[in-house]
CSV table of C-alpha atoms in Angstrom, one decimal:
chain,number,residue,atom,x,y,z
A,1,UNK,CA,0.0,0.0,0.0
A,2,UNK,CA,1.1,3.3,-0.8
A,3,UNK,CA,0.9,6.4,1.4
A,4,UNK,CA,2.7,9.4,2.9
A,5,UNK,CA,3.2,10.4,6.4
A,6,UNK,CA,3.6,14.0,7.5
A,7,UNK,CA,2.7,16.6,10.0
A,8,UNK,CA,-0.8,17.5,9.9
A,9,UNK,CA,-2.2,20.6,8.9
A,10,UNK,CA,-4.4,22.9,9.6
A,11,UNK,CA,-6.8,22.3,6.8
A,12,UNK,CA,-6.8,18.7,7.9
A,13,UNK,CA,-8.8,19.0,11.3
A,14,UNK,CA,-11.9,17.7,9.4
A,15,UNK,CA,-10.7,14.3,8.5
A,16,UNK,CA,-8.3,13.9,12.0
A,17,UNK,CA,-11.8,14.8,14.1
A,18,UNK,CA,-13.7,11.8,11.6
A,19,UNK,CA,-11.0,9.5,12.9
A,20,UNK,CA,-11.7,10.7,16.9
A,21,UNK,CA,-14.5,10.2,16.1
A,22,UNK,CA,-14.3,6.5,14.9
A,23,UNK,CA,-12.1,5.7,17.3
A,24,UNK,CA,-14.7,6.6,19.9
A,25,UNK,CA,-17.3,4.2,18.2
A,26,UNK,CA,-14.6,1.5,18.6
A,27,UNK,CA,-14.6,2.3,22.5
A,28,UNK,CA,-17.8,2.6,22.7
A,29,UNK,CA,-18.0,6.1,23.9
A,30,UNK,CA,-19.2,7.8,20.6
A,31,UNK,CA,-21.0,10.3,22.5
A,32,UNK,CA,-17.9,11.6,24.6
A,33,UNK,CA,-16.0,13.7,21.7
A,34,UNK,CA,-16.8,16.9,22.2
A,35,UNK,CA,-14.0,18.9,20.6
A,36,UNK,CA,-15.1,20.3,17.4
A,37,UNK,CA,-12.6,20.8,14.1
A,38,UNK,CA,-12.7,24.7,14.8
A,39,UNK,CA,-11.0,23.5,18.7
A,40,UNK,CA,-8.5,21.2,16.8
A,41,UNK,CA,-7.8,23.9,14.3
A,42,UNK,CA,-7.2,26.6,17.2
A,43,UNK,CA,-5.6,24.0,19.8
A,44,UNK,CA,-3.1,22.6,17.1
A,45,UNK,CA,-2.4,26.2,14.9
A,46,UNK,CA,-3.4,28.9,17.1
A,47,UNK,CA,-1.5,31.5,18.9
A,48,UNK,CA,-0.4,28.9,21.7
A,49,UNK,CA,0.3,25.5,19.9
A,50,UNK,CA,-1.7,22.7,22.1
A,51,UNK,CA,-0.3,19.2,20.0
A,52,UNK,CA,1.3,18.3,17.4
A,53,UNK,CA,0.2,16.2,15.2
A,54,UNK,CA,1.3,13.4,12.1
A,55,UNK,CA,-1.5,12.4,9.6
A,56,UNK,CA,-0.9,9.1,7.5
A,57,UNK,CA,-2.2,9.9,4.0
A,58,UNK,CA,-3.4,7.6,0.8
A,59,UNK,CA,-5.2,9.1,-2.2
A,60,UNK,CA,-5.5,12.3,-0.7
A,61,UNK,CA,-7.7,11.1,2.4
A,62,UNK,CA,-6.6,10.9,6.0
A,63,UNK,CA,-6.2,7.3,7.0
A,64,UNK,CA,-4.5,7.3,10.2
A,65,UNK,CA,-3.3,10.0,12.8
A,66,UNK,CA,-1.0,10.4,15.9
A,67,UNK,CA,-1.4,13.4,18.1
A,68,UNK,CA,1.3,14.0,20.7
A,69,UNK,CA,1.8,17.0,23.4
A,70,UNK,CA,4.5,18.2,26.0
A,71,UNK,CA,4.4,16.6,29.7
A,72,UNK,CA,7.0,17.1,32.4
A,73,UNK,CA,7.8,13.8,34.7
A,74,UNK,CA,9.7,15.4,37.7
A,75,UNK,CA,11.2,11.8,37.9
A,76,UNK,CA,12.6,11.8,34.4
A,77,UNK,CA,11.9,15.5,32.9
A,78,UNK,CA,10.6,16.1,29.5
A,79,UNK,CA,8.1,13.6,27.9
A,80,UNK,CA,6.0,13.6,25.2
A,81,UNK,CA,2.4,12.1,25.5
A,82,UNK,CA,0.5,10.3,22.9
A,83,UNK,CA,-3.3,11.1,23.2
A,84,UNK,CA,-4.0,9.0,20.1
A,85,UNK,CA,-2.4,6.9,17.7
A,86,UNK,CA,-5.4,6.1,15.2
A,87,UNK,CA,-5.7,4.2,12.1
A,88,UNK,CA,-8.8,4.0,9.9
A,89,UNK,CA,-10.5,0.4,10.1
A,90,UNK,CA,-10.0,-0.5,6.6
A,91,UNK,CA,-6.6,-0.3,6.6
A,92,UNK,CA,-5.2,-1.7,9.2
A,93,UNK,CA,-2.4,-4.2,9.5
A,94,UNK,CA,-1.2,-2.5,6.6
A,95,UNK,CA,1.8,-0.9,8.4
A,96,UNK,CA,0.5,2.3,9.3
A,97,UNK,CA,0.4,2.2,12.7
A,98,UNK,CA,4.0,1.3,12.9
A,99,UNK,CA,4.8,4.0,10.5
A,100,UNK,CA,2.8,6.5,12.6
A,101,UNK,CA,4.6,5.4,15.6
A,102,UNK,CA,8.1,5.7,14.0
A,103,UNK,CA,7.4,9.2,13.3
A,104,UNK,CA,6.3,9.8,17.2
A,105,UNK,CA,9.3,8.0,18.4
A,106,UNK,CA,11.8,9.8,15.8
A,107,UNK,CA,10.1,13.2,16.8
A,108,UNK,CA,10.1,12.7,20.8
A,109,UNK,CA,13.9,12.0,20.0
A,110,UNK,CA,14.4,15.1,18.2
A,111,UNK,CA,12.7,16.7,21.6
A,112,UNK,CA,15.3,14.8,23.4
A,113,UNK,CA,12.5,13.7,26.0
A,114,UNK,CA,13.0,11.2,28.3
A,115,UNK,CA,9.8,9.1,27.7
A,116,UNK,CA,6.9,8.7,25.3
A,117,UNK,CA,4.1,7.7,27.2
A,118,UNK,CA,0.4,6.9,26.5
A,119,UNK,CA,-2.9,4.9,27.6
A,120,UNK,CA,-4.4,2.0,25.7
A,121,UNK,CA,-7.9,0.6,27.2
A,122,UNK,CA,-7.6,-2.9,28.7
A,123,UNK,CA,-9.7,-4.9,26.4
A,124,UNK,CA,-7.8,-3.9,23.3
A,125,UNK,CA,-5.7,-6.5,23.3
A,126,UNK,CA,-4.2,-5.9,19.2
A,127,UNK,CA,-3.3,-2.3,20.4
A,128,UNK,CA,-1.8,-3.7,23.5
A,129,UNK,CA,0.2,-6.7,21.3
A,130,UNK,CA,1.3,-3.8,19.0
A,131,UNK,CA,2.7,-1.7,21.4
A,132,UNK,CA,4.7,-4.3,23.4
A,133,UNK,CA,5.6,-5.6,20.0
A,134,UNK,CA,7.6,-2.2,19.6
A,135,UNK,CA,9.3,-2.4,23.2
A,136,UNK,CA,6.5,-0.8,25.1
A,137,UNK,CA,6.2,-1.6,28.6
A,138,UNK,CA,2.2,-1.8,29.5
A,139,UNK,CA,1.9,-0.8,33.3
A,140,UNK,CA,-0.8,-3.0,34.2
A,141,UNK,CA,-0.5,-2.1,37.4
A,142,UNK,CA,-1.3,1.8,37.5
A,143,UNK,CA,-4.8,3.0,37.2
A,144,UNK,CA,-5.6,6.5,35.0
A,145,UNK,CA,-7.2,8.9,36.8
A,146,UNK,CA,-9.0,11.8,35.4
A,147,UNK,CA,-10.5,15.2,37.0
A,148,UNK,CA,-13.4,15.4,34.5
A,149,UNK,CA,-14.9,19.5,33.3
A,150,UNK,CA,-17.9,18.9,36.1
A,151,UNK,CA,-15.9,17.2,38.8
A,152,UNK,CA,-13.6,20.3,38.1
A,153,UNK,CA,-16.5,22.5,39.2
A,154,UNK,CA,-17.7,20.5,41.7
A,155,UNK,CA,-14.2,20.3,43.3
A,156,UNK,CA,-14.0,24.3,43.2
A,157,UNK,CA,-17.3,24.8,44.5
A,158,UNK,CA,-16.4,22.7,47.7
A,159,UNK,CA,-13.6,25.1,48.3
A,160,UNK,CA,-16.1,28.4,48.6
């Protein structure tokens, strides 16, 4: 299969937001995106850059995506974090996720971070065969916690 990998652009948002979005079906949360294409436009090109992002590209259409962004570890210092490393259904197992990846790695190198670090749910066990098939070390052991937009209010509202 033929296709190019490069850093997303702006003009690109529409088709990277499609691919949240089926990623989300996949998970089974397809009512939980709530970031619109004008927020990825803003977020990834604005005035204070948010992510960057790679975009894996045959016959002119967006088929696969990665989307990283700065994290300090005050055990480690600079890391990068992948949010999402997607790849469109009908092509899969066609390499793109590894190329995709390489392009993550090779650019967190370039950083000179210390560590590329991301989430992959439980149940997805190809995702999880991929990633420890490139060196990754799954941390079975930690859970993810998350201070969600309303728990955000409710926790300041406790602290009137």
């Amino acid at each position: 299969m033929k296709y190019t990998i490069r850093v997303a652009q702006r003009e690109d948002m529409k088709q990277v937001l499609q691919l949240i979005q089926e990623l989300a079906t996949f998970e089974k949360e397809e009512d939980a995106v709530e970031v619109s294409v004008q927020n990825l436009e803003e977020d990834g090109f604005g005035k204070q850059k948010l992510f960057h992002c790679f975009v894996a590209e045959k016959d002119n259409l967006i088929v696969g995506m990665a989307l990283v962004y700065p994290r300090y570890s005050t055990w480690k210092g600079p890391v990068i974090h992948l949010e999402d490393l997607i790849v469109t259904k009908d092509v899969r197992g066609t390499g793109l996720g590894t190329a995709l990846l390489n392009e993550v790695v090779k650019y967190g190198a370039t950083l000179g971070v210390k560590r590329i670090s991301w989430e992959v749910i439980d149940w997805n066990e190809p995702a999880i065969g991929f990633y420890e098939s490139k060196g990754a070390k799954v941390k079975r052991d930690w859970d993810v916690v998350h201070l969600d937009e309303a728990g955000i209010k409710e926790y300041l509202s406790a602290l009137a």
